[in-house]
PDB file of C-alpha atoms and ligand atoms in Angstrom:
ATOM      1  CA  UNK A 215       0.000   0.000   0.000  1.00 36.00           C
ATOM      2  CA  UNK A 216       1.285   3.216  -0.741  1.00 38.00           C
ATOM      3  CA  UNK A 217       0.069   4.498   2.874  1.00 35.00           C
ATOM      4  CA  UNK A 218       2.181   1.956   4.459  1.00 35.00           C
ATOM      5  CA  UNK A 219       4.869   3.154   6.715  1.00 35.00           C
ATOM      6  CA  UNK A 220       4.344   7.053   6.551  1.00 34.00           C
ATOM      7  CA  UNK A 221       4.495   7.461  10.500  1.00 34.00           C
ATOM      8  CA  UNK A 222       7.756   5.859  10.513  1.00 32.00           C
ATOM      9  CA  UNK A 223       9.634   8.545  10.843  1.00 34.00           C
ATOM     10  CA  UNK A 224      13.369   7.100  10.608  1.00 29.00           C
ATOM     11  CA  UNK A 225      12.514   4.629   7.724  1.00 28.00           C
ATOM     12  CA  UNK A 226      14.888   5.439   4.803  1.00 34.00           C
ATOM     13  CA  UNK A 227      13.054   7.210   1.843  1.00 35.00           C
ATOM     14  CA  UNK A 228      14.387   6.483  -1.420  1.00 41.00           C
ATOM     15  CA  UNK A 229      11.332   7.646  -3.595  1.00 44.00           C
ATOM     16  CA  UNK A 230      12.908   9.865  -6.656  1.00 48.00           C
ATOM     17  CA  UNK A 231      11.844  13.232  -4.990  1.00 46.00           C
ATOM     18  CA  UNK A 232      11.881  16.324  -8.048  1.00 58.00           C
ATOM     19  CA  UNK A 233      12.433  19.823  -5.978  1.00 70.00           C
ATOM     20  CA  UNK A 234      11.673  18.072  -2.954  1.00 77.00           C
ATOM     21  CA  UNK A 235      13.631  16.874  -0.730  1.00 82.00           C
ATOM     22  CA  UNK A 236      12.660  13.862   1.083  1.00 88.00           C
ATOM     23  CA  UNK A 237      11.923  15.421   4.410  1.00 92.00           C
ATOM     24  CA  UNK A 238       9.644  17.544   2.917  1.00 93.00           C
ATOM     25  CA  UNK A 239       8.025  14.631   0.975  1.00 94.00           C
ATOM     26  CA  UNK A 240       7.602  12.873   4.684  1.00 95.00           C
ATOM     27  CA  UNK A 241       6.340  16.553   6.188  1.00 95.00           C
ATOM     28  CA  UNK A 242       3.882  17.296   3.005  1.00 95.00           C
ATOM     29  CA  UNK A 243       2.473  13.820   2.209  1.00 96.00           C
ATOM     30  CA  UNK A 244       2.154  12.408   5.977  1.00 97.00           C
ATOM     31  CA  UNK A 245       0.356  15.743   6.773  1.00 97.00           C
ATOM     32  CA  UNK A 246      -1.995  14.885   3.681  1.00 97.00           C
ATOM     33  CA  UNK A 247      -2.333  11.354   4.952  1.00 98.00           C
ATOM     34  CA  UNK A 248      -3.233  11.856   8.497  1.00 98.00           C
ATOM     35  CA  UNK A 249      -5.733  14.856   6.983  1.00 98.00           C
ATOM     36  CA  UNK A 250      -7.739  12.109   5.432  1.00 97.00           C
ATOM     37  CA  UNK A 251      -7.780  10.032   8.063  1.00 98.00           C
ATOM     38  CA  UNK A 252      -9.209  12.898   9.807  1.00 98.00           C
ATOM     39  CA  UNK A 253     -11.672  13.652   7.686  1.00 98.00           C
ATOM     40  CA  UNK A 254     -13.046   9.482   7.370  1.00 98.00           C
ATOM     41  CA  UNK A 255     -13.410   9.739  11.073  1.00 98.00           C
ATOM     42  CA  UNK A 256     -15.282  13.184  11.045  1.00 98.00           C
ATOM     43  CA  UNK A 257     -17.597  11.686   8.587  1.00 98.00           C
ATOM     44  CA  UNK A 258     -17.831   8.046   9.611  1.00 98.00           C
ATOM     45  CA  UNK A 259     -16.852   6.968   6.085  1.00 98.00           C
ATOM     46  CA  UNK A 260     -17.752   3.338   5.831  1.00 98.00           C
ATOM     47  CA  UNK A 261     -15.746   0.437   4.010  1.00 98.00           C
ATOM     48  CA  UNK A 262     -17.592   0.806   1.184  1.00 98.00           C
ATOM     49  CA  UNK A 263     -17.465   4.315   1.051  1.00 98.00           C
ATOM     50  CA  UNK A 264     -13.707   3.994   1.299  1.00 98.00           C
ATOM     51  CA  UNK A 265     -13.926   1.451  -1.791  1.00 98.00           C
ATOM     52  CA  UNK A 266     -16.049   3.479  -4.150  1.00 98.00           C
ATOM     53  CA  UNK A 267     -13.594   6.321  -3.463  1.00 97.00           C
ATOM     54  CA  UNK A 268     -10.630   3.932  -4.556  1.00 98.00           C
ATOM     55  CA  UNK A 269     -12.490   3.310  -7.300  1.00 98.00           C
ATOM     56  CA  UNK A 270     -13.722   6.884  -8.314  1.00 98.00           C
ATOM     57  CA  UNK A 271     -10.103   7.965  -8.038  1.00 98.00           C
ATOM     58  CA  UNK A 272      -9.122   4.622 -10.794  1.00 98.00           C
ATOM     59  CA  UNK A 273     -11.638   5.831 -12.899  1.00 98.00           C
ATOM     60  CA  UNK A 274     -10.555   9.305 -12.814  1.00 97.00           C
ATOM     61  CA  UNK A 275      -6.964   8.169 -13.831  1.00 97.00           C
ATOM     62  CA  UNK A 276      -8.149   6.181 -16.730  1.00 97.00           C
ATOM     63  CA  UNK A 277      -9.928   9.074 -18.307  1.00 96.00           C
ATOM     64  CA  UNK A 278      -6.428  11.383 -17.795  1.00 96.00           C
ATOM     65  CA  UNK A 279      -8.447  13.365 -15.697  1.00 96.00           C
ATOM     66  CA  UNK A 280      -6.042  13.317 -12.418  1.00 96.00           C
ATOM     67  CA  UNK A 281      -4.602  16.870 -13.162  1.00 94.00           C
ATOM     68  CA  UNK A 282      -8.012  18.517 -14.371  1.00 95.00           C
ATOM     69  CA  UNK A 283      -9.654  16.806 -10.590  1.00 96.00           C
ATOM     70  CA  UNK A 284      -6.531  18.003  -8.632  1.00 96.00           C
ATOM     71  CA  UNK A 285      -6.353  21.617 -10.414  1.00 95.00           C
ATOM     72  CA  UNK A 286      -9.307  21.852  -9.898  1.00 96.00           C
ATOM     73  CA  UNK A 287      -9.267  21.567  -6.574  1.00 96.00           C
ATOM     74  CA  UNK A 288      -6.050  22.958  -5.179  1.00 96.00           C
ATOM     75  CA  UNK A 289      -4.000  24.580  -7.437  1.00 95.00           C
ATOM     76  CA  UNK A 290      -5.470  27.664  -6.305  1.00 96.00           C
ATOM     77  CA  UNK A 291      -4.798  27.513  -2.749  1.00 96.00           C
ATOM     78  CA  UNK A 292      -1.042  26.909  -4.078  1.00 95.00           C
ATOM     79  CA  UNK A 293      -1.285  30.255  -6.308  1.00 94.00           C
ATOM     80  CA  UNK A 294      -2.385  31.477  -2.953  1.00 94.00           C
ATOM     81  CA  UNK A 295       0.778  30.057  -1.036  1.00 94.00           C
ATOM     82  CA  UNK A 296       3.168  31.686  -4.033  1.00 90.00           C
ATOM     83  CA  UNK A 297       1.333  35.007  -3.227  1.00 91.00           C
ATOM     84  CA  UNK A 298       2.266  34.947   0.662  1.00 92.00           C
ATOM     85  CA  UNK A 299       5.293  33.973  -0.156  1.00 91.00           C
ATOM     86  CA  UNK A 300       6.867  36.626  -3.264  1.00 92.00           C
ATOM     87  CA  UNK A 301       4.405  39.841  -2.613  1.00 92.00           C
ATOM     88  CA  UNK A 302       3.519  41.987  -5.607  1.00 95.00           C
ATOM     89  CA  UNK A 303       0.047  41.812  -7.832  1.00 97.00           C
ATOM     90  CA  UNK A 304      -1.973  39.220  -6.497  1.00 96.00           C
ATOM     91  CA  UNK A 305      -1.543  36.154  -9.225  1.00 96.00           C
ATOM     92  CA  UNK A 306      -3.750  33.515  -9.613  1.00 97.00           C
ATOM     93  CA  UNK A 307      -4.035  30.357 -11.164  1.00 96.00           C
ATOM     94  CA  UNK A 308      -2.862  29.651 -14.844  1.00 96.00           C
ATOM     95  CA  UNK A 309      -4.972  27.193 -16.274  1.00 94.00           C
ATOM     96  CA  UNK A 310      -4.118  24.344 -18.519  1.00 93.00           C
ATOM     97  CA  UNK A 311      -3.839  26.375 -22.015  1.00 95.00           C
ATOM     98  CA  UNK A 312      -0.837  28.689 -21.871  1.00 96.00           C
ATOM     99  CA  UNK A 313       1.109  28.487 -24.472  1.00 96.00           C
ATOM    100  CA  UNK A 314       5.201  30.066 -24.801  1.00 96.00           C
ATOM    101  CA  UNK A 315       5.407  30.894 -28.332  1.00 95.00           C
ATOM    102  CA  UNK A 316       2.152  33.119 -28.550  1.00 97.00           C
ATOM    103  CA  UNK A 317       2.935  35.774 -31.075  1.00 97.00           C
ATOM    104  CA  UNK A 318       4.883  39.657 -29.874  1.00 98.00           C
ATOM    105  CA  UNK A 319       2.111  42.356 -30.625  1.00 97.00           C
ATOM    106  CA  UNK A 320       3.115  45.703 -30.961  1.00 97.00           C
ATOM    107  CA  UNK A 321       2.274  48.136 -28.380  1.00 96.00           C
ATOM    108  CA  UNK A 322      -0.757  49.483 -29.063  1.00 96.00           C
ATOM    109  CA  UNK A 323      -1.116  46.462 -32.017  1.00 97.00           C
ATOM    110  CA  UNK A 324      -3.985  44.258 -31.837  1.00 97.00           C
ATOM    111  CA  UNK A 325      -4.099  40.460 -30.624  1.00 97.00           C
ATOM    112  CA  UNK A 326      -5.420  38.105 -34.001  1.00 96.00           C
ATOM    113  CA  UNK A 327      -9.216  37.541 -33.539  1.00 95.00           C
ATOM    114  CA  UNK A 328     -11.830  35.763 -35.725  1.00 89.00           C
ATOM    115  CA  UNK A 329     -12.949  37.970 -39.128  1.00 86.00           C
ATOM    116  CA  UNK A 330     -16.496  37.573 -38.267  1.00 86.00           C
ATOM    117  CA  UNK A 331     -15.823  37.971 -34.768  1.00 83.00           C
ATOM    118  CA  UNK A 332     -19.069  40.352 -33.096  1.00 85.00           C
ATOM    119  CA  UNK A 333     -17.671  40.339 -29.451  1.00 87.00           C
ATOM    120  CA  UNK A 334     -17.497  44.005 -27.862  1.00 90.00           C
ATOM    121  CA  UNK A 335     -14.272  45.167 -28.854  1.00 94.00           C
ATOM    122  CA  UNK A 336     -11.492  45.699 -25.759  1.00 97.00           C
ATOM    123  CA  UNK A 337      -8.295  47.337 -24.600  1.00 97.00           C
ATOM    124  CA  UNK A 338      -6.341  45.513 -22.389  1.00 98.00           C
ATOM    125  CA  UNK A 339      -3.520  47.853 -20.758  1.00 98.00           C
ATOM    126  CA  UNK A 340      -1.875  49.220 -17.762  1.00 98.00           C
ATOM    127  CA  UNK A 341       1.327  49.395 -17.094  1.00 98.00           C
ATOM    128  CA  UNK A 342       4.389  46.989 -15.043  1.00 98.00           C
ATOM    129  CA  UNK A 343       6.492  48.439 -11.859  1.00 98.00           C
ATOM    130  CA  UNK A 344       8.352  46.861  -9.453  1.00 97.00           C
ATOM    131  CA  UNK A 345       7.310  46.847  -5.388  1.00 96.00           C
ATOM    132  CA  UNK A 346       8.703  50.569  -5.236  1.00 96.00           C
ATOM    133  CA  UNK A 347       6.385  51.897  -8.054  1.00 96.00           C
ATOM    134  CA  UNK A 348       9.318  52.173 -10.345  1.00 98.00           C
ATOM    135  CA  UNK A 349       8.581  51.268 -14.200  1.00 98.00           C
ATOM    136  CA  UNK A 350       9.820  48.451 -15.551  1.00 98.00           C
ATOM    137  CA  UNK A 351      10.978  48.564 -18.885  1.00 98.00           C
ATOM    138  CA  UNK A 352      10.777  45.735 -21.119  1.00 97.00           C
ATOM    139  CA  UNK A 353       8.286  43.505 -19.528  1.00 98.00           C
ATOM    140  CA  UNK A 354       6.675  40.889 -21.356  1.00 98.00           C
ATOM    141  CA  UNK A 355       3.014  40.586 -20.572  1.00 98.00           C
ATOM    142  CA  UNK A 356       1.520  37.198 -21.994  1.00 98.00           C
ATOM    143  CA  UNK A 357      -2.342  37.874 -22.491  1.00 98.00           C
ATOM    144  CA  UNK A 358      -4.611  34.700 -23.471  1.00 98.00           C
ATOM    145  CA  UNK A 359      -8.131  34.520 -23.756  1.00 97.00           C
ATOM    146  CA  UNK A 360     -11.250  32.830 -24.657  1.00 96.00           C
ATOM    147  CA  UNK A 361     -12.799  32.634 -28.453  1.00 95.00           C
ATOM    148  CA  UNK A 362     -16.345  34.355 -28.892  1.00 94.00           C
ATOM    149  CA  UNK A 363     -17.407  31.190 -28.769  1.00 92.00           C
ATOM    150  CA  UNK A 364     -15.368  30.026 -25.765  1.00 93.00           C
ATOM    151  CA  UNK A 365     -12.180  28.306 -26.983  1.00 94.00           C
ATOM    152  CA  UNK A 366      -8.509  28.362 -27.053  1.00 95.00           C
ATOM    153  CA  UNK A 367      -6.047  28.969 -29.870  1.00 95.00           C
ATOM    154  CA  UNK A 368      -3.729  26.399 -30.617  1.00 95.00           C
ATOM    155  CA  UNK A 369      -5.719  24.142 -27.858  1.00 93.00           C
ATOM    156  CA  UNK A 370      -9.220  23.276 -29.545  1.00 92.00           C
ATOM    157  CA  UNK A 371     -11.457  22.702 -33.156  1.00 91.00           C
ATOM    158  CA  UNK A 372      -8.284  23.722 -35.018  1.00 91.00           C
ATOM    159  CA  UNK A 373      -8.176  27.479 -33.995  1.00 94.00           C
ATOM    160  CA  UNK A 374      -4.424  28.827 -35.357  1.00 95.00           C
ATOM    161  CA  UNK A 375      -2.086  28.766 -32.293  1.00 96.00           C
ATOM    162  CA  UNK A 376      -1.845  32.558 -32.910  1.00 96.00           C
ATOM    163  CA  UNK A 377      -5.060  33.591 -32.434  1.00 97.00           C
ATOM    164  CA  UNK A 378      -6.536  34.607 -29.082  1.00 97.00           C
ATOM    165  CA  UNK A 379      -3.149  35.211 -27.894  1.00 97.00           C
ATOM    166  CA  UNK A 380      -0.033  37.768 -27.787  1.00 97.00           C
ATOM    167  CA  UNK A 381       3.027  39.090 -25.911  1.00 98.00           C
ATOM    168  CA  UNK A 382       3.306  42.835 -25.810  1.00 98.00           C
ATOM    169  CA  UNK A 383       6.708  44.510 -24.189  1.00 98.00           C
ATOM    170  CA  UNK A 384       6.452  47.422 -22.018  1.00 98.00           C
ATOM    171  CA  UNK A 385       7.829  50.452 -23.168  1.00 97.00           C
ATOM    172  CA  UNK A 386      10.150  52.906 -21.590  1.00 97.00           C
ATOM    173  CA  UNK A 387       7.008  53.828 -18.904  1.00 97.00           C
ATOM    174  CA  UNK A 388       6.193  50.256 -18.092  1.00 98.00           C
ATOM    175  CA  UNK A 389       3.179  50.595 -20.230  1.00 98.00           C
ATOM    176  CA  UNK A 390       1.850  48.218 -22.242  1.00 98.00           C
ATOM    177  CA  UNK A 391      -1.566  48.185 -24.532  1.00 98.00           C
ATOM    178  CA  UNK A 392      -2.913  45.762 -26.720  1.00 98.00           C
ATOM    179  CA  UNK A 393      -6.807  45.264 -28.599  1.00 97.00           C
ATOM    180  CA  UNK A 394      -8.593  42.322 -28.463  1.00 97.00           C
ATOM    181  CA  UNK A 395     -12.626  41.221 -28.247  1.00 96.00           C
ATOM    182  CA  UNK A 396     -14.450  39.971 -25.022  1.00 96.00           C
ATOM    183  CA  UNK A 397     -14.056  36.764 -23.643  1.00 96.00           C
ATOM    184  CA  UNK A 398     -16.545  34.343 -22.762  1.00 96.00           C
ATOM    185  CA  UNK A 399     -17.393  32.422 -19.423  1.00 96.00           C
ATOM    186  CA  UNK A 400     -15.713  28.784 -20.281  1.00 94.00           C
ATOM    187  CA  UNK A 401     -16.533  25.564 -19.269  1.00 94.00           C
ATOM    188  CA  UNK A 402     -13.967  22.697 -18.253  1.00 94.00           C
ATOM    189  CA  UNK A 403     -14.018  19.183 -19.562  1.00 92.00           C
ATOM    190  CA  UNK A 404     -17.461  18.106 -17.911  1.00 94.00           C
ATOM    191  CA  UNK A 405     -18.304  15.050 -19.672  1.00 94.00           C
ATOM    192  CA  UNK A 406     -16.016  12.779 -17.144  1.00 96.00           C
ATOM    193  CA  UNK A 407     -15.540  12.245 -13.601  1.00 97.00           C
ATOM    194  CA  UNK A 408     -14.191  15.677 -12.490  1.00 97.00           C
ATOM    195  CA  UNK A 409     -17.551  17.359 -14.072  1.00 96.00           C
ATOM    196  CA  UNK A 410     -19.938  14.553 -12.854  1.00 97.00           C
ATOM    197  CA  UNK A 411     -17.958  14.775  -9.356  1.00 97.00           C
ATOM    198  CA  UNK A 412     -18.493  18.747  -9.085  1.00 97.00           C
ATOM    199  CA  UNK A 413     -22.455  17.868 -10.383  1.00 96.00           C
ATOM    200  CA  UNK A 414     -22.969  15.499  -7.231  1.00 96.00           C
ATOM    201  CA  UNK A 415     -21.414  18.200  -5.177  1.00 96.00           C
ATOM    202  CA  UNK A 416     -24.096  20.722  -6.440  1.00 96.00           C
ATOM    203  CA  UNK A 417     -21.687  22.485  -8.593  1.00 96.00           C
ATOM    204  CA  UNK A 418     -20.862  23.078 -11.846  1.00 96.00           C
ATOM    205  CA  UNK A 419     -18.144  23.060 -14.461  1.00 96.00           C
ATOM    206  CA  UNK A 420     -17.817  26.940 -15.712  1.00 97.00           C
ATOM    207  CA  UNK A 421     -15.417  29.295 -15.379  1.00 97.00           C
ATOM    208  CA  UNK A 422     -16.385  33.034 -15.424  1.00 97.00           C
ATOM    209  CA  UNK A 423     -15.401  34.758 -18.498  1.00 97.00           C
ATOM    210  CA  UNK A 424     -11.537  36.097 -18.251  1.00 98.00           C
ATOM    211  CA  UNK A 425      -8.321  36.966 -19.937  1.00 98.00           C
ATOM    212  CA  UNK A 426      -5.052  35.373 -18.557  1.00 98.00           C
ATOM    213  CA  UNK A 427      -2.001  36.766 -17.791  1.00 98.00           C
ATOM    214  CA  UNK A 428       1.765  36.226 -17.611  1.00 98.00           C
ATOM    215  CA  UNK A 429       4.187  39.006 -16.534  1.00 98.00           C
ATOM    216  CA  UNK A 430       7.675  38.576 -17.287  1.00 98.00           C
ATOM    217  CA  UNK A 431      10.810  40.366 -16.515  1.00 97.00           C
ATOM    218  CA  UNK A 432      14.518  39.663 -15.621  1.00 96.00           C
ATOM    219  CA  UNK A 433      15.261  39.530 -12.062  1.00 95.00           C
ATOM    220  CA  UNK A 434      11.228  39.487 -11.162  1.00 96.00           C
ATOM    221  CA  UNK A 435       8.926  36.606 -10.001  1.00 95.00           C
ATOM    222  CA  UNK A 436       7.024  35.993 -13.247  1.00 96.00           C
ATOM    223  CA  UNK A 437       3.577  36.989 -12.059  1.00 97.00           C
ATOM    224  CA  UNK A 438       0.713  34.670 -13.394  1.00 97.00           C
ATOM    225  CA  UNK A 439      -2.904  35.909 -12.892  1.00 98.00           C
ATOM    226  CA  UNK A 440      -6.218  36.507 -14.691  1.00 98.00           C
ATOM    227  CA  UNK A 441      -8.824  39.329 -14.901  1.00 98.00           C
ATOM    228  CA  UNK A 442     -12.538  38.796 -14.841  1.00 98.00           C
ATOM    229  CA  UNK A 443     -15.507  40.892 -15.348  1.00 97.00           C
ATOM    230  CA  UNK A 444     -17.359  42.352 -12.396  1.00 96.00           C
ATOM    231  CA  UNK A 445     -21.569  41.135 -12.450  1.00 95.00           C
ATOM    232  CA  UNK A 446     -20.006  38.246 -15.021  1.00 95.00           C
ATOM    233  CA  UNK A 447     -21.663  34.876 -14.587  1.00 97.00           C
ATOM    234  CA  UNK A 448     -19.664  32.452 -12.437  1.00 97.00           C
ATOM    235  CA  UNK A 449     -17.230  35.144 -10.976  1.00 97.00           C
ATOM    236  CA  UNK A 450     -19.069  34.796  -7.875  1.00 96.00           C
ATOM    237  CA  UNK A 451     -18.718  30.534  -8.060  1.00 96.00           C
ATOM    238  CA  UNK A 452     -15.365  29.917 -10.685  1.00 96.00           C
ATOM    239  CA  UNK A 453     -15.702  26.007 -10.567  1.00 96.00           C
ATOM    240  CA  UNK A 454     -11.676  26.536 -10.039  1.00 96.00           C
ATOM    241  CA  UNK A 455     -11.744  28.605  -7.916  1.00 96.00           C
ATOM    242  CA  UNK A 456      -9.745  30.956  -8.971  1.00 97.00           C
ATOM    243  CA  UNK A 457     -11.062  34.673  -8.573  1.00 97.00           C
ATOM    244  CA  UNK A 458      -9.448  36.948  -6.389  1.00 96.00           C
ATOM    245  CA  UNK A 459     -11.227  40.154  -5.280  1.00 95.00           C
ATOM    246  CA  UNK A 460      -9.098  42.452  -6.729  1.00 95.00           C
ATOM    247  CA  UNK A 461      -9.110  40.145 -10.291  1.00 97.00           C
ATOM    248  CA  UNK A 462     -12.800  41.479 -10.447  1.00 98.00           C
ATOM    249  CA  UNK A 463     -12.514  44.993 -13.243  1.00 97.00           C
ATOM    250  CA  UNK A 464     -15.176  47.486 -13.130  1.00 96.00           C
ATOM    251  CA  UNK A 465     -17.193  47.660 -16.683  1.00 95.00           C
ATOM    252  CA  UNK A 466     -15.104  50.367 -18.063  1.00 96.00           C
ATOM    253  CA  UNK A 467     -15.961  51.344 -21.656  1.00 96.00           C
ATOM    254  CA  UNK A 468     -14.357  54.067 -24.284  1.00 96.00           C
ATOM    255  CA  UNK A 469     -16.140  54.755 -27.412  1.00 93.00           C
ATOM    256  CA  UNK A 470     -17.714  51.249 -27.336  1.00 93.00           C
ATOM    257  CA  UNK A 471     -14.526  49.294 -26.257  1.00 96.00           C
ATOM    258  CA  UNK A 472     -14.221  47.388 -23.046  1.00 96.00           C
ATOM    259  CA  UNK A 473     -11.626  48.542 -20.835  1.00 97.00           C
ATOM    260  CA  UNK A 474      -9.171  45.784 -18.606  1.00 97.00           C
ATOM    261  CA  UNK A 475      -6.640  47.858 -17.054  1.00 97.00           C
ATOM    262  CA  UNK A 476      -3.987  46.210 -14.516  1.00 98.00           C
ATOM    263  CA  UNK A 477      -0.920  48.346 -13.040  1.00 98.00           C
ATOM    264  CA  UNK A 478       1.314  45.459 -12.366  1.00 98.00           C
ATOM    265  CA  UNK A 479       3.339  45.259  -9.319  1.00 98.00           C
ATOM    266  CA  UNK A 480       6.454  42.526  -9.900  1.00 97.00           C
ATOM    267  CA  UNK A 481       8.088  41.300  -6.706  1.00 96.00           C
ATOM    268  CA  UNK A 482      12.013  40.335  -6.639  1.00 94.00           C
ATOM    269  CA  UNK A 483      12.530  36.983  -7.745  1.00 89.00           C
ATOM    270  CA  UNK A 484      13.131  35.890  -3.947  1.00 81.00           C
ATOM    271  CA  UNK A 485      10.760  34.160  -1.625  1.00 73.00           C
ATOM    272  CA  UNK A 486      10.534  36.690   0.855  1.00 61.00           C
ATOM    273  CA  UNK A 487       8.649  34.172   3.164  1.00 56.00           C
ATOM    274  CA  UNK A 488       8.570  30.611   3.217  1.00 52.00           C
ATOM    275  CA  UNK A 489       5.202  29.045   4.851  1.00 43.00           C
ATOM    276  CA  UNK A 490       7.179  26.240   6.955  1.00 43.00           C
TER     277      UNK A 490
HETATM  278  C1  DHB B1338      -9.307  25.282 -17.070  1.00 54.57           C
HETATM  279  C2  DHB B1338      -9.445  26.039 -18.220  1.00 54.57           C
HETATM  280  C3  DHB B1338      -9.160  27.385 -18.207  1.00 54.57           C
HETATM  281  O1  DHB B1338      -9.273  28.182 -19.286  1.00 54.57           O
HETATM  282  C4  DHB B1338      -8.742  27.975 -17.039  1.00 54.57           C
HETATM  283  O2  DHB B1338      -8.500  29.293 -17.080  1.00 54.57           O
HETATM  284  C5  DHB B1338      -8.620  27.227 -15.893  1.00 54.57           C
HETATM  285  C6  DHB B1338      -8.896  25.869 -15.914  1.00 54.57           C
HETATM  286  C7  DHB B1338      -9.585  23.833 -17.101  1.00 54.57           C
HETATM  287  O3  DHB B1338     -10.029  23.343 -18.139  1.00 54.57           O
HETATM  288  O4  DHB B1338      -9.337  23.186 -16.082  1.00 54.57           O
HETATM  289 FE1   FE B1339      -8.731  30.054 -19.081  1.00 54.57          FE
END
């Protein structure tokens, strides 16, 4: 069993360990372990309980669905964690579709949309400083975003890999300012067991409607977050979890275009804190 042993504190562990080093692996997963084991008391979980959760987890494997359950459920508490620990613009999580090589857009350019595209037209700009207010020159800001019809470039039906995407560099201000159309709410993979798990939970598998970010520059934590629209459906209950209060932009409009503005605050690439 893969349980077996955990509280043995002075067993060797020889388990290939990534970033982690095997203390931490025996601090992290016995913690997780003895959390369970918790929460089947708390609940009374019965044998068979226990076994249909075995199996609910197999089946959730077989359909490749163990990172969509898990991100789901956690990865914002860790985008959480990362913002204790650096400081600067509140991130939060990044989803499963960035992509590296999205095309540079000039600044004040325009992301590649759809011809027939009808979505309200917007601006997405601000600017990027560092923790004293100082611009930072030379940023790259990674913007992604939903189709009209609630897709990804490169990622689904075909779309080109440089549509509904773009890097823009700050300039000389730490401004940057790109055009683009609306985003729509988006719904995750729902037709296995992480969407029929939320369902029995009373939930739901949509994601209010909002354009991702990635904020690069040298010597900076690279800043990953996402805006959303306030009174948009779902910001109030993300399926993921992942809206922050101050993610939420005020329905800002200039001669018909939608406005997203973000002043960017980049923390040193140090953790100034780490949660023990
Ligand atoms: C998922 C998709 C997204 O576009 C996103 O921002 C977050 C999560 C998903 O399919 O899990
Ligand atoms: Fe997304």
């Amino acid at each position: 069993m893969p349980g077996e042993g955990l509280d043995s504190g002075t067993r060797t562990r020889s388990v290939r360990s990534g970033e982690m080093s095997n203390n931490r692996i025996h601090a992290v997963v016995s913690d997780i372990v003895n959390g369970i084991r918790q929460v089947l008391v708390r609940h009374g979980v019965t044998f068979d309980e226990y076994r249909a959760g075995v199996m609910y987890a197999v089946k959730t494997g077989e359909a490749g669905e163990i990172p969509l359950m898990l991100d789901v459920f956690l990865n914002s508490t860790v985008s959480d964690i990362e913002n204790a620990a650096y400081g600067g613009t509140e991130g939060t999580i990044e989803g499963p579709y960035y992509l590296p090589n999205a095309p540079i857009i000039p600044n004040g350019g325009e992301i590649l949309t759809y011809d027939d595209d009808r979505n309200v037209p917007m601006v997405v700009r601000g600017t990027v400083k560092d923790l004293e207010g100082q611009p930072i020159a030379g940023a790259t800001v990674d913007i992604w975003h939903s189709t009209p019809d609630g897709y990804y470039g490169g990622i689904h039906n075909d779309i080109p890999a440089n549509y509904y995407r773009g890097k823009v560099l700050t300039d000389s201000e730490g401004r940057y300012f790109v055009r683009s159309t609306v985003p729509v709410p988006y719904k995750i993979p729902d037709q296995g067991p992480t969407g029929a798990l939320l369902e029995m939970m009373g939930g739901h598998s949509w994601r209010p409607a909002h354009v991702h970010f990635k904020v690069r520059a040298d010597g900076y934590h690279t800043l990953t977050t996402q805006s959303y629209f306030e009174q948009g459906d779902y910001v109030e209950d993300d399926c993921c979890n992942g809206v922050r209060p101050v993610q939420v932009k005020p329905d800002v409009r200039e001669n018909g275009e939608k406005v997203i503005e973000n002043d960017f605050q980049l923390a040193p690439d140090v953790i100034a804190s780490r949660a023990a």
